[in-house]
The first five atom37 places (N, CA, C, CB, O) and aatype in JSON, in Angstrom:
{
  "aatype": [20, 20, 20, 20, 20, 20, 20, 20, 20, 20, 20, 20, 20, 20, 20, 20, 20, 20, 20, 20, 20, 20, 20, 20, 20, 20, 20, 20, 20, 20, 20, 20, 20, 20, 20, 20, 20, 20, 20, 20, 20, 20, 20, 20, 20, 20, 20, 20, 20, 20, 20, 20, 20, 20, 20, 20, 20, 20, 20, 20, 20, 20, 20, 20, 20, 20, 20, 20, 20, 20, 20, 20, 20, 20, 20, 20, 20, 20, 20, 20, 20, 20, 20, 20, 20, 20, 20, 20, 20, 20, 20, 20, 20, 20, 20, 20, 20, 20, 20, 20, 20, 20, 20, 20, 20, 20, 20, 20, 20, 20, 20, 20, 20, 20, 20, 20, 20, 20, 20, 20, 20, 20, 20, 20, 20, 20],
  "atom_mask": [
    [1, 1, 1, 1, 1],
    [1, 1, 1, 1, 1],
    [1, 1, 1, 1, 1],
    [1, 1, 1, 1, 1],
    [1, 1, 1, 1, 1],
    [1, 1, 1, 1, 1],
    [1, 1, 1, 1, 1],
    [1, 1, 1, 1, 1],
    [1, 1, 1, 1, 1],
    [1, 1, 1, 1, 1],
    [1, 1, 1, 1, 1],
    [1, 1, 1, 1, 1],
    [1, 1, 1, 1, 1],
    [1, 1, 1, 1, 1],
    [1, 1, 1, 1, 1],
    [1, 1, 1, 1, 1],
    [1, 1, 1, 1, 1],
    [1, 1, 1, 1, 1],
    [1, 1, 1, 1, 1],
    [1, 1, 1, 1, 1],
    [1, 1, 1, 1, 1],
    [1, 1, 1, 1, 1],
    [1, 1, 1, 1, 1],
    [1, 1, 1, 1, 1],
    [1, 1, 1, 1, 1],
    [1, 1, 1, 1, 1],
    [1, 1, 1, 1, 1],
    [1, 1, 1, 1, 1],
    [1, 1, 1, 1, 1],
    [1, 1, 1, 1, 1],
    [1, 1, 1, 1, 1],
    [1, 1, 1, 1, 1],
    [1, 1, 1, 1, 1],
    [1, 1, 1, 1, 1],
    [1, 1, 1, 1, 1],
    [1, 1, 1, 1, 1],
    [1, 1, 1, 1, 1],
    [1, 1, 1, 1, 1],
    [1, 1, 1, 1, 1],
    [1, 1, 1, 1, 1],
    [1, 1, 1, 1, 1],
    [1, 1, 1, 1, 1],
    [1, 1, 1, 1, 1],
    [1, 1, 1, 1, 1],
    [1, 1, 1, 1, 1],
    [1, 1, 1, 1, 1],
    [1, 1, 1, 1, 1],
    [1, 1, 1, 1, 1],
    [1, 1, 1, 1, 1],
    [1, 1, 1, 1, 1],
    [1, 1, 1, 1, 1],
    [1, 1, 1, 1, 1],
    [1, 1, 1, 1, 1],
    [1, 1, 1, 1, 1],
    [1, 1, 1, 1, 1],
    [1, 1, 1, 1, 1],
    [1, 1, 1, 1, 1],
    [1, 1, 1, 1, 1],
    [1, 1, 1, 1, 1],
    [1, 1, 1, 1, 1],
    [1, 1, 1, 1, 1],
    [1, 1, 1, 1, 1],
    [1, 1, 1, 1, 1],
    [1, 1, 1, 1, 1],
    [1, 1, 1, 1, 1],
    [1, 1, 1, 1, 1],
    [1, 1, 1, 1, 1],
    [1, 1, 1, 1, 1],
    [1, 1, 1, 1, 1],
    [1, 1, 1, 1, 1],
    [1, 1, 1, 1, 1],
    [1, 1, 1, 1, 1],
    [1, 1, 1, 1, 1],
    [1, 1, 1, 1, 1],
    [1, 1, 1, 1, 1],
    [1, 1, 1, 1, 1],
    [1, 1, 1, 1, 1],
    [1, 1, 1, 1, 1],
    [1, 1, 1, 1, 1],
    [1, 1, 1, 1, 1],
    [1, 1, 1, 1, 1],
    [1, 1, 1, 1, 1],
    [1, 1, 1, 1, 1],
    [1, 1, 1, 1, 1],
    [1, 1, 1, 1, 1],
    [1, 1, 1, 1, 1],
    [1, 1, 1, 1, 1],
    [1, 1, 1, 1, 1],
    [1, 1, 1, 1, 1],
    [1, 1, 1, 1, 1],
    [1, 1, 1, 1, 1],
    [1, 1, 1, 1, 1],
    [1, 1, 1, 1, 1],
    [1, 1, 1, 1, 1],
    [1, 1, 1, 1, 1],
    [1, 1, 1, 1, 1],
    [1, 1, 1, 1, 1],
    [1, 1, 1, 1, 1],
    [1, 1, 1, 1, 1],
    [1, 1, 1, 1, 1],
    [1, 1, 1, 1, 1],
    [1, 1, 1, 1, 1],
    [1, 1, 1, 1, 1],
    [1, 1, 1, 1, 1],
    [1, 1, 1, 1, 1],
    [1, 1, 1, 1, 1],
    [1, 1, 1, 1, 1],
    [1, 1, 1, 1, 1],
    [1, 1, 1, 1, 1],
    [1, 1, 1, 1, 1],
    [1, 1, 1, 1, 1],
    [1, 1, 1, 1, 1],
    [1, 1, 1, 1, 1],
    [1, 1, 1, 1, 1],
    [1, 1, 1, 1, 1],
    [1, 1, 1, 1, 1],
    [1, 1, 1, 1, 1],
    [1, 1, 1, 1, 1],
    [1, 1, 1, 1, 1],
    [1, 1, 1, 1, 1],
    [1, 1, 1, 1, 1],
    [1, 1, 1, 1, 1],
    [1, 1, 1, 1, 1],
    [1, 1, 1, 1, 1],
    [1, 1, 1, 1, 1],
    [1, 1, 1, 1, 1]
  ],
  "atom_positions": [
    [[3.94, -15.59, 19.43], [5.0, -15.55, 18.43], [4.82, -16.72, 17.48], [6.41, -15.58, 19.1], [4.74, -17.82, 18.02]],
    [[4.76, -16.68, 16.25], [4.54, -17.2, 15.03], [5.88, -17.46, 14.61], [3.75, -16.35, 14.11], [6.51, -16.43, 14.42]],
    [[6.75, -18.9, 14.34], [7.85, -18.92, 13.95], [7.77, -20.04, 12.49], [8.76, -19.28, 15.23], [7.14, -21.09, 12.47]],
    [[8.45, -19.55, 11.53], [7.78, -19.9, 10.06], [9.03, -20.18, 8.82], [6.71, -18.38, 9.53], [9.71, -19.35, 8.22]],
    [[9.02, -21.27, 8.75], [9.87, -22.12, 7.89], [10.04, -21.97, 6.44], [9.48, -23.31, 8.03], [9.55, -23.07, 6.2]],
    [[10.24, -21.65, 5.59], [10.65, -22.19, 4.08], [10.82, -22.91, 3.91], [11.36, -22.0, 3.42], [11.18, -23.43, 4.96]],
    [[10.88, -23.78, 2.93], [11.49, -24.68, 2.09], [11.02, -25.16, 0.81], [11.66, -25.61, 2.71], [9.8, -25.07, 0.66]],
    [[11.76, -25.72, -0.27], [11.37, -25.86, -1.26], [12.0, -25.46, -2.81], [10.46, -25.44, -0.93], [11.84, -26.08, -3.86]],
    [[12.63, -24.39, -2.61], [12.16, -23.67, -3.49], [13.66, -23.97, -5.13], [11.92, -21.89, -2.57], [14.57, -24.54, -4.52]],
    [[13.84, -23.91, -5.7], [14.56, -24.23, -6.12], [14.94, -23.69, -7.85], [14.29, -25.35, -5.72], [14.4, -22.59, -7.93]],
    [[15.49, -23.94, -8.95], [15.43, -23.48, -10.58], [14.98, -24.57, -10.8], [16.74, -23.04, -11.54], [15.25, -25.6, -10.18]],
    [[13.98, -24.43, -12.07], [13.29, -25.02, -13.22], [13.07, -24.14, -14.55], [11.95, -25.44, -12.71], [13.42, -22.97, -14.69]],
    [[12.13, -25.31, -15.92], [12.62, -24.89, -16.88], [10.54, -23.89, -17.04], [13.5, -26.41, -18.12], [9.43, -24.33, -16.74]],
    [[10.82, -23.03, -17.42], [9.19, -22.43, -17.83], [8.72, -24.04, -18.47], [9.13, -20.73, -19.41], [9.28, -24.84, -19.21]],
    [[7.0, -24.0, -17.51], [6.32, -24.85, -17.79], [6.39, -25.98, -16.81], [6.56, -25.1, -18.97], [5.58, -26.89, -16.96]],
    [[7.4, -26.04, -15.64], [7.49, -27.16, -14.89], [6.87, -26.57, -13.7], [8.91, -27.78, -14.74], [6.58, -25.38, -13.53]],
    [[6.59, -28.08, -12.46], [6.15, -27.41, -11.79], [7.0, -27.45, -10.22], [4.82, -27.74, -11.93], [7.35, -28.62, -10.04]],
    [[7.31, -26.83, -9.39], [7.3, -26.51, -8.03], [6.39, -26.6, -6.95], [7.51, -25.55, -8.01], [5.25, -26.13, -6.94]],
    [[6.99, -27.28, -5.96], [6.25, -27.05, -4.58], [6.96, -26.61, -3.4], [5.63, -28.24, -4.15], [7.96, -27.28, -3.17]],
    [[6.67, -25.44, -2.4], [7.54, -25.12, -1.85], [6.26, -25.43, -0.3], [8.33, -23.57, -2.46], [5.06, -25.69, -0.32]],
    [[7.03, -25.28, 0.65], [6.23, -25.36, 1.73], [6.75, -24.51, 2.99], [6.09, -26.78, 2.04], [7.83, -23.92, 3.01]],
    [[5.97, -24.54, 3.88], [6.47, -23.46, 5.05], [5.91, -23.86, 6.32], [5.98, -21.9, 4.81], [4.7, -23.84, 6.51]],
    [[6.63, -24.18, 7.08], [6.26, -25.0, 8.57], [5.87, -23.67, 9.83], [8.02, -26.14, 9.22], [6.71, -22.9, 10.3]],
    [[4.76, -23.69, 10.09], [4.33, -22.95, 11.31], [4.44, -23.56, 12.45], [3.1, -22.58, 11.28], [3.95, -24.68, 12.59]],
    [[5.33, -22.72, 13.81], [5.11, -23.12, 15.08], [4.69, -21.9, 15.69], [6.26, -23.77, 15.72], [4.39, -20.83, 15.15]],
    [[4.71, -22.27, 17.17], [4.88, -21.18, 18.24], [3.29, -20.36, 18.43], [6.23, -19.99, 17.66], [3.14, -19.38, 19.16]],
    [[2.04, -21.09, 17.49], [0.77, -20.39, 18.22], [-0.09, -21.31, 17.36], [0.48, -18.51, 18.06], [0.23, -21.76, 16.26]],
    [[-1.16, -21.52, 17.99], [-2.46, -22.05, 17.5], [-2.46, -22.14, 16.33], [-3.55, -21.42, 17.78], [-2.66, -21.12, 15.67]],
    [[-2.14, -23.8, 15.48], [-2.17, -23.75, 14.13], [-3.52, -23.11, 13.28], [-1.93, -25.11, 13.79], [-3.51, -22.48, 12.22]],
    [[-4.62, -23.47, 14.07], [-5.74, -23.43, 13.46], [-6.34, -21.89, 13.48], [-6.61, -24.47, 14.09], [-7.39, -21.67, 12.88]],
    [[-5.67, -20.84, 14.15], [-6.59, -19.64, 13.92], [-5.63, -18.39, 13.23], [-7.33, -19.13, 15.5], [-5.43, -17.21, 13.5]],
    [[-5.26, -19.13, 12.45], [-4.25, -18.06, 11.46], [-4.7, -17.9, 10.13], [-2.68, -18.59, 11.25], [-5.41, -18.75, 9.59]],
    [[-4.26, -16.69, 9.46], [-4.26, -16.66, 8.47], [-2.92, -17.03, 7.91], [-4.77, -15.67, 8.23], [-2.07, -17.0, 8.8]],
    [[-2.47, -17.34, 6.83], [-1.1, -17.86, 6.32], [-1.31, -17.3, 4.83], [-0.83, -19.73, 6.46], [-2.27, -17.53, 4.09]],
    [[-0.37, -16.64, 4.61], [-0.09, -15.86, 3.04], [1.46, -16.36, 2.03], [0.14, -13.9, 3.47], [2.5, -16.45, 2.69]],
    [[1.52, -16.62, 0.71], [2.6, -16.94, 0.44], [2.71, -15.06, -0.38], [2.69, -18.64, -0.48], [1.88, -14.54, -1.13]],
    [[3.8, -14.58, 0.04], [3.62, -13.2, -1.15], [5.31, -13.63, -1.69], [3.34, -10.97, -0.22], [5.97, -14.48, -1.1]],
    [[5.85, -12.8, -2.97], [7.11, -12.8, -3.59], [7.81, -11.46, -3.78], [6.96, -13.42, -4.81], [7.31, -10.38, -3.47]],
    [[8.54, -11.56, -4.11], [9.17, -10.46, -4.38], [10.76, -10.73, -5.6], [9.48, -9.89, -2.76], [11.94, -11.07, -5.53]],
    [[9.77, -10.32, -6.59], [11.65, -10.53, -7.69], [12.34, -9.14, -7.38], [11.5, -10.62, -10.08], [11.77, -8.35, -6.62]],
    [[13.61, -8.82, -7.98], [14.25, -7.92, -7.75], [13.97, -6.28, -8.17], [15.2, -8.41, -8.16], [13.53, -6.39, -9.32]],
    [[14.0, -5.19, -7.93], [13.66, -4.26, -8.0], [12.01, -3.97, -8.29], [14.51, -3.9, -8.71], [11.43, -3.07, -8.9]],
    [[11.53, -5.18, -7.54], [9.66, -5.01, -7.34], [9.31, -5.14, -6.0], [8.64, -6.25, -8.12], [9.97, -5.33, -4.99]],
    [[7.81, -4.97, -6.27], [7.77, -4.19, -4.51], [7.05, -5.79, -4.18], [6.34, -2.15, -4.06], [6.66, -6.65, -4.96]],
    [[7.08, -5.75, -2.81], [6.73, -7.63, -2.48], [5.1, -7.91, -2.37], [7.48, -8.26, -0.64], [4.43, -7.23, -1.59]],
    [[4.48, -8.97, -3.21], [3.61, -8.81, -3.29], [2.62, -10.25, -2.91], [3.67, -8.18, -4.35], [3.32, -11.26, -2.98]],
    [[1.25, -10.54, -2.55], [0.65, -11.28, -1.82], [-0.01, -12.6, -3.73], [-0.73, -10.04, -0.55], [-0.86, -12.39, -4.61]],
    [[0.79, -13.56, -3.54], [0.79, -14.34, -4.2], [-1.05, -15.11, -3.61], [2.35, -15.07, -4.06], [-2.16, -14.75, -4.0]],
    [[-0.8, -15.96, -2.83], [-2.41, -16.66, -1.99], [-1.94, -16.93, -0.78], [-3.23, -18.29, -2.61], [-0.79, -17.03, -0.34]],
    [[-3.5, -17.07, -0.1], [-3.92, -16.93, 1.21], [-4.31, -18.38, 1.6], [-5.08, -15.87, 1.37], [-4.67, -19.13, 0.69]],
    [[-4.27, -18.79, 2.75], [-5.17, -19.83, 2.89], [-5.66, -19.07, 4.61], [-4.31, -21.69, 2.73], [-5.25, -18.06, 5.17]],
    [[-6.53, -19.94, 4.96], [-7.22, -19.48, 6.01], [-7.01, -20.62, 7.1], [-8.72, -19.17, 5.62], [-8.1, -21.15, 7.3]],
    [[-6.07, -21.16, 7.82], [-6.11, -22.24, 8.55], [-7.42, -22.92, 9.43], [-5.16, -21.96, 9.3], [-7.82, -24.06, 9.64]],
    [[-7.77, -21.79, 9.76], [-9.22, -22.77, 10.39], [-10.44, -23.07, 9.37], [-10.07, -21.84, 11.75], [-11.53, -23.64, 9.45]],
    [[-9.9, -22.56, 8.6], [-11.67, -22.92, 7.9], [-11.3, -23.4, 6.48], [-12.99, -21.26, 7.69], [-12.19, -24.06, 5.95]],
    [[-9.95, -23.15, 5.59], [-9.84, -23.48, 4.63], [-9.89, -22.69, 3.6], [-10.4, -24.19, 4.59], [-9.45, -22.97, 2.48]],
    [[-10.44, -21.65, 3.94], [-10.74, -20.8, 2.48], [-9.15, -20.43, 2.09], [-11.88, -19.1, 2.71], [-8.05, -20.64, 2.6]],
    [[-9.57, -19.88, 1.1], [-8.39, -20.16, 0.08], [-8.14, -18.43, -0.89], [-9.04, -21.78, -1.21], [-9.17, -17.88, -1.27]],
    [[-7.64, -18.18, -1.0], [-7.26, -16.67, -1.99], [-6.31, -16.51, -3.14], [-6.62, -15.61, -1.14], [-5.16, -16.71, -2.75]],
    [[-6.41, -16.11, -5.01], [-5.65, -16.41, -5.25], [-5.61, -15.07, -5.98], [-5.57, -17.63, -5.6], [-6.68, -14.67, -6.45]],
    [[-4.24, -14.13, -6.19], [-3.83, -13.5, -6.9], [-4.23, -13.54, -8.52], [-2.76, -13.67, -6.56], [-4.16, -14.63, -9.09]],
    [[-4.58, -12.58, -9.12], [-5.19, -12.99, -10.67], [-3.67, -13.64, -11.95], [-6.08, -11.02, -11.44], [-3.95, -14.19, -13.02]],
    [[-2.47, -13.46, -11.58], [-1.93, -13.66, -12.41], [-1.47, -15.06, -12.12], [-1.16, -12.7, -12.64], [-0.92, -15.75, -12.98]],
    [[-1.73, -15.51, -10.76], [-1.42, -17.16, -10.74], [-2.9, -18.28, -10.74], [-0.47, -17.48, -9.1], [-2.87, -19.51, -10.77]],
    [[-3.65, -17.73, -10.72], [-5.39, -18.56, -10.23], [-5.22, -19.22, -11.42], [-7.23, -17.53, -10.05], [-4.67, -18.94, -12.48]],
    [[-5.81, -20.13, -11.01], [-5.25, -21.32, -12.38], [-4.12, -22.5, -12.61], [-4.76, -20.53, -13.44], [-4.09, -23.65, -13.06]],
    [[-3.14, -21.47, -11.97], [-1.53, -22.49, -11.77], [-1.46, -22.84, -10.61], [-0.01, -21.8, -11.99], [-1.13, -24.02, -10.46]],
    [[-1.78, -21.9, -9.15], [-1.29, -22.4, -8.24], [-1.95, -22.45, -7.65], [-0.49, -22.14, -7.84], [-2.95, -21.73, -7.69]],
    [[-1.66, -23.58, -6.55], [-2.47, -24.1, -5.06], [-2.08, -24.17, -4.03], [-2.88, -25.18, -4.93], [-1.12, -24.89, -3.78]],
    [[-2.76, -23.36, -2.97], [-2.62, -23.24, -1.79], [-3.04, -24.44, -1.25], [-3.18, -22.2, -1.34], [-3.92, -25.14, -1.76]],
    [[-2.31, -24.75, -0.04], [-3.27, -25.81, 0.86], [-2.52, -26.36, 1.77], [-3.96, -27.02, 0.12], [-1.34, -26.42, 1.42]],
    [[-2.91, -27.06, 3.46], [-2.25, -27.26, 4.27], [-2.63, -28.68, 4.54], [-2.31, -26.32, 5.17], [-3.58, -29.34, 4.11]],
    [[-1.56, -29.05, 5.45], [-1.67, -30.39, 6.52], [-1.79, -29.75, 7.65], [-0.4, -31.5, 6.64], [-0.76, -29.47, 8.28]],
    [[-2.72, -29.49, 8.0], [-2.94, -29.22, 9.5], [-2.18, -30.22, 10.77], [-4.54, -29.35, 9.65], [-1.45, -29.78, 11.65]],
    [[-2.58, -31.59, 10.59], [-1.39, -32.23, 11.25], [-0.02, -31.82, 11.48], [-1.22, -33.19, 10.71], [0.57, -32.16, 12.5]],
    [[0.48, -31.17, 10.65], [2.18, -31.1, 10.11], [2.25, -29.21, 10.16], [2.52, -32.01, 7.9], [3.19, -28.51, 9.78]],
    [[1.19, -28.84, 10.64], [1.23, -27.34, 10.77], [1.52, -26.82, 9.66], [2.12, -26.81, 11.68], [1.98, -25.69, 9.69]],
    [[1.35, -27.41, 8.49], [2.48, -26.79, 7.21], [1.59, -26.26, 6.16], [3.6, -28.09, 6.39], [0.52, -26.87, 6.16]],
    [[1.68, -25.39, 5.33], [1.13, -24.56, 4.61], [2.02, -25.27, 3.14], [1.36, -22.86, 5.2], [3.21, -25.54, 3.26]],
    [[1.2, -25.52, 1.69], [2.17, -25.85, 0.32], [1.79, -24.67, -0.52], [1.83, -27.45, -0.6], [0.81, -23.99, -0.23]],
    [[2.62, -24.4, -1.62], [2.05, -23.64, -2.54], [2.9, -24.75, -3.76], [2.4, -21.73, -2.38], [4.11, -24.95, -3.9]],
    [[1.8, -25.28, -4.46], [2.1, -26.23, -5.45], [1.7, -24.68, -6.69], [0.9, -28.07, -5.39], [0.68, -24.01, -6.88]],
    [[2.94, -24.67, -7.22], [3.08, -23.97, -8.73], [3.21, -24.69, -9.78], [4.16, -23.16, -8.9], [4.17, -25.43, -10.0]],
    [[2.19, -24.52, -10.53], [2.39, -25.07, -11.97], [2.35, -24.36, -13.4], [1.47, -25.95, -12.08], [1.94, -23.21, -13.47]],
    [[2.69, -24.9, -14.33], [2.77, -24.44, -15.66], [3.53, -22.82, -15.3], [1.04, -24.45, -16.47], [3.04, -21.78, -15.71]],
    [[4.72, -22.88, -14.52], [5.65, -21.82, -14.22], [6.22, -20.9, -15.21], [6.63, -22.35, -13.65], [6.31, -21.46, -16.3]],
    [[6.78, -19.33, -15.22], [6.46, -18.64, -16.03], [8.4, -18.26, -15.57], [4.88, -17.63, -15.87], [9.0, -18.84, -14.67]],
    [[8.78, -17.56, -16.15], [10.03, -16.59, -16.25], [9.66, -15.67, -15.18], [10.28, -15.78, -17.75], [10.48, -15.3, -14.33]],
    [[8.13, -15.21, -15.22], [7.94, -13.78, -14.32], [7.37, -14.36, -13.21], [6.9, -12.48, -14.96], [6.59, -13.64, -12.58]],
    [[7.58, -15.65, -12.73], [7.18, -16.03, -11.75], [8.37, -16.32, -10.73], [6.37, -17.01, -12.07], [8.22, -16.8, -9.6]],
    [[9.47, -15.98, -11.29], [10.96, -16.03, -10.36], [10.64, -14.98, -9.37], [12.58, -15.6, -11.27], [10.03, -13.96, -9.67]],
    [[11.1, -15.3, -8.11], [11.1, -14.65, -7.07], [12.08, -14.93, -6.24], [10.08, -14.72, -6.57], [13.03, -15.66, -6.51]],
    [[11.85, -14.2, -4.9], [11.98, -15.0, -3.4], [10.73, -14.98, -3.08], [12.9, -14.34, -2.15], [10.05, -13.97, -3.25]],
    [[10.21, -16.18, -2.51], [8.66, -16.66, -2.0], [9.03, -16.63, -0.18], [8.1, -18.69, -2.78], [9.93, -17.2, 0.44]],
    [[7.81, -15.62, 0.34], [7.99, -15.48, 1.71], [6.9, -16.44, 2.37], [7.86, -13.95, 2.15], [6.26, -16.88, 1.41]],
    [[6.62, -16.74, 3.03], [5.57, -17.22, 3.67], [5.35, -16.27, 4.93], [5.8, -18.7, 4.0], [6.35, -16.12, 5.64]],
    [[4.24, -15.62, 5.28], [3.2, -14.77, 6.62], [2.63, -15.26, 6.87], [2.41, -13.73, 6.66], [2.08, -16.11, 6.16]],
    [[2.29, -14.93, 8.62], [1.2, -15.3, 9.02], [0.74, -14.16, 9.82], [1.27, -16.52, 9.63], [1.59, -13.42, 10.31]],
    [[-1.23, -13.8, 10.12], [-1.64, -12.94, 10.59], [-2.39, -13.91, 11.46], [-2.17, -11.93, 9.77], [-2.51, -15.13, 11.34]],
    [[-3.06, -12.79, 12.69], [-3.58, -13.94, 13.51], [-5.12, -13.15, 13.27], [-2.82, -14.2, 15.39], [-5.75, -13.22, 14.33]],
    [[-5.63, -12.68, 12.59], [-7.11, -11.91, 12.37], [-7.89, -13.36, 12.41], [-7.37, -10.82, 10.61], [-7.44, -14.5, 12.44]],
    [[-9.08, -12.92, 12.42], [-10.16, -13.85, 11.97], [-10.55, -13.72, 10.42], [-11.43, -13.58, 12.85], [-11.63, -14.13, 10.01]],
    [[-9.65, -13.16, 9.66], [-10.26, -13.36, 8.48], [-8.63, -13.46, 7.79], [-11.5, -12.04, 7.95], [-7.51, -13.35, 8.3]],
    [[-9.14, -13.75, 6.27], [-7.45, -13.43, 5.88], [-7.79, -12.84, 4.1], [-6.12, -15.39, 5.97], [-8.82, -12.19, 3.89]],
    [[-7.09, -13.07, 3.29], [-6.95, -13.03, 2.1], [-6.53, -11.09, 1.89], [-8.45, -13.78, 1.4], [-6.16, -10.22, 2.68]],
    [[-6.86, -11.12, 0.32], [-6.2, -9.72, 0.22], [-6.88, -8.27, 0.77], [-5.99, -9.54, -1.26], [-6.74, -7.12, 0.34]],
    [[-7.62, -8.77, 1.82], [-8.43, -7.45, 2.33], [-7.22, -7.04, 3.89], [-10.62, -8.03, 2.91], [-7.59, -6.32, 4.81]],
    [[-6.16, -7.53, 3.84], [-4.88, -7.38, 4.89], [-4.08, -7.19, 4.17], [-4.41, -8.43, 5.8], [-3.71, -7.85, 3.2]],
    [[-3.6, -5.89, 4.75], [-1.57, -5.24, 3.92], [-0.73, -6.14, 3.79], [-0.38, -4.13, 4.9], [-0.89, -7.12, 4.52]],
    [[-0.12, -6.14, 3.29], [1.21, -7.04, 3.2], [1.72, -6.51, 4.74], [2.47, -6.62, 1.64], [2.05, -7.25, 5.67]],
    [[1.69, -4.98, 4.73], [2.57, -4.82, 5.95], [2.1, -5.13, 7.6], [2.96, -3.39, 5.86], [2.74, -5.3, 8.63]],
    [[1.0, -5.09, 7.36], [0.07, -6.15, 8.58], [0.19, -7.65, 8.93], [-1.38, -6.21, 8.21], [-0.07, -8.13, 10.04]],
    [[0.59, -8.31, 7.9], [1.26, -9.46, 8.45], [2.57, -9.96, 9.67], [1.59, -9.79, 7.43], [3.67, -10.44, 9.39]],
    [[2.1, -9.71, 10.8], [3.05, -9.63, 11.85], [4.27, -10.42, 11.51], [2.46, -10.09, 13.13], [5.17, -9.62, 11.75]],
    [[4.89, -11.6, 11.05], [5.44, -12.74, 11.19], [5.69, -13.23, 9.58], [4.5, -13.66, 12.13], [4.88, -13.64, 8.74]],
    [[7.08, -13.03, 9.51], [7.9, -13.72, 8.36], [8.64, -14.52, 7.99], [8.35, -13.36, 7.99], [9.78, -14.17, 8.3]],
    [[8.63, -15.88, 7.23], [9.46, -16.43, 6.9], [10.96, -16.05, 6.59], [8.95, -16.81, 6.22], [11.23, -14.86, 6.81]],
    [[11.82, -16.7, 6.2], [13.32, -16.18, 5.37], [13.58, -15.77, 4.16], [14.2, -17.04, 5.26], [14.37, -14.95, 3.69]],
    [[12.33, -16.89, 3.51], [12.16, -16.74, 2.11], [13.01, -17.93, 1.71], [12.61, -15.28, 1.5], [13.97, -18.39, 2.33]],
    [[12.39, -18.4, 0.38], [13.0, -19.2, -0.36], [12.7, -18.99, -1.75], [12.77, -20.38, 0.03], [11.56, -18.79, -2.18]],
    [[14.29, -19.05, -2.81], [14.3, -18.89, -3.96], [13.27, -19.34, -5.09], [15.27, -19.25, -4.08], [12.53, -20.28, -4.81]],
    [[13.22, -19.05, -5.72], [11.68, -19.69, -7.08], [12.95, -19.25, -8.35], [9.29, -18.15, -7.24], [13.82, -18.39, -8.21]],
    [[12.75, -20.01, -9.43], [13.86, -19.24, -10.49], [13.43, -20.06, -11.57], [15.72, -19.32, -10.16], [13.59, -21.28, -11.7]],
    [[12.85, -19.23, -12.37], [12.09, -20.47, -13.26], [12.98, -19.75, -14.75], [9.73, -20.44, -13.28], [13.27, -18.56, -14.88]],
    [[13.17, -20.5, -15.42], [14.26, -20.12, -17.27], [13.31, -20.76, -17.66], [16.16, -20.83, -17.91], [12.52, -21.62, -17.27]],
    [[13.7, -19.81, -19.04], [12.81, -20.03, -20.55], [13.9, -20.86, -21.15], [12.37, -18.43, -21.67], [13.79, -21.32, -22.28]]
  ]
}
């Protein structure tokens, strides 16, 4: 059992930036995959980036590559997604997943991700 934290998330103005983070317990930090996906309102929820806990690799959605960064403290079990140069259409709720495969990024369903965060708000104004 994978038990998985939010936090972070908060309103800003388009163009600022956010960091939200998500604390993993309850199984082997190092052989997970960890996904941040979103979901704004009347859209279907979708896989923002990946990171790969044991090895690092990294995955990024085409409409954020560029702005945002995945990346963990393995010490601290914790997964960040640092957002920058933030958009209006980047408001969400931000979930954090975790899968326990040996591989990760967008070649796994959203709905294959066993294990979900609560979510935390993103709300970015023009």
């Amino acid at each position: 059992q994978v038990h998985l934290v939010e936090s972070g998330g908060g309103s800003v103005q388009a163009g600022r930036s956010l960091r939200i983070s998500c604390a993993a317990s309850g199984y082997s930090y190092t052989s997970m995959c960890l996904g941040w996906f979103r979901q704004a309102p009347g859209k279907e929820r979708e896989g923002v980036a990946f990171i790969y806990t044991g090895g690092d690799s990294t995955y990024y959605a085409d409409s954020v590559k560029g702005r945002f960064t995945i990346s963990q403290d393995i010490a601290k079990n914790t997964v960040f997604l640092e957002m920058n140069r933030l958009k209006p259409e980047d408001t969400a709720m931000y979930y954090c997943a975790a899968d326990l495969r040996s591989y990760c990024g967008f070649a796994i369903q959203t709905t294959d991700f066993s294990y979900w965060g609560q979510g935390t708000q993103v709300t970015v104004s023009s």
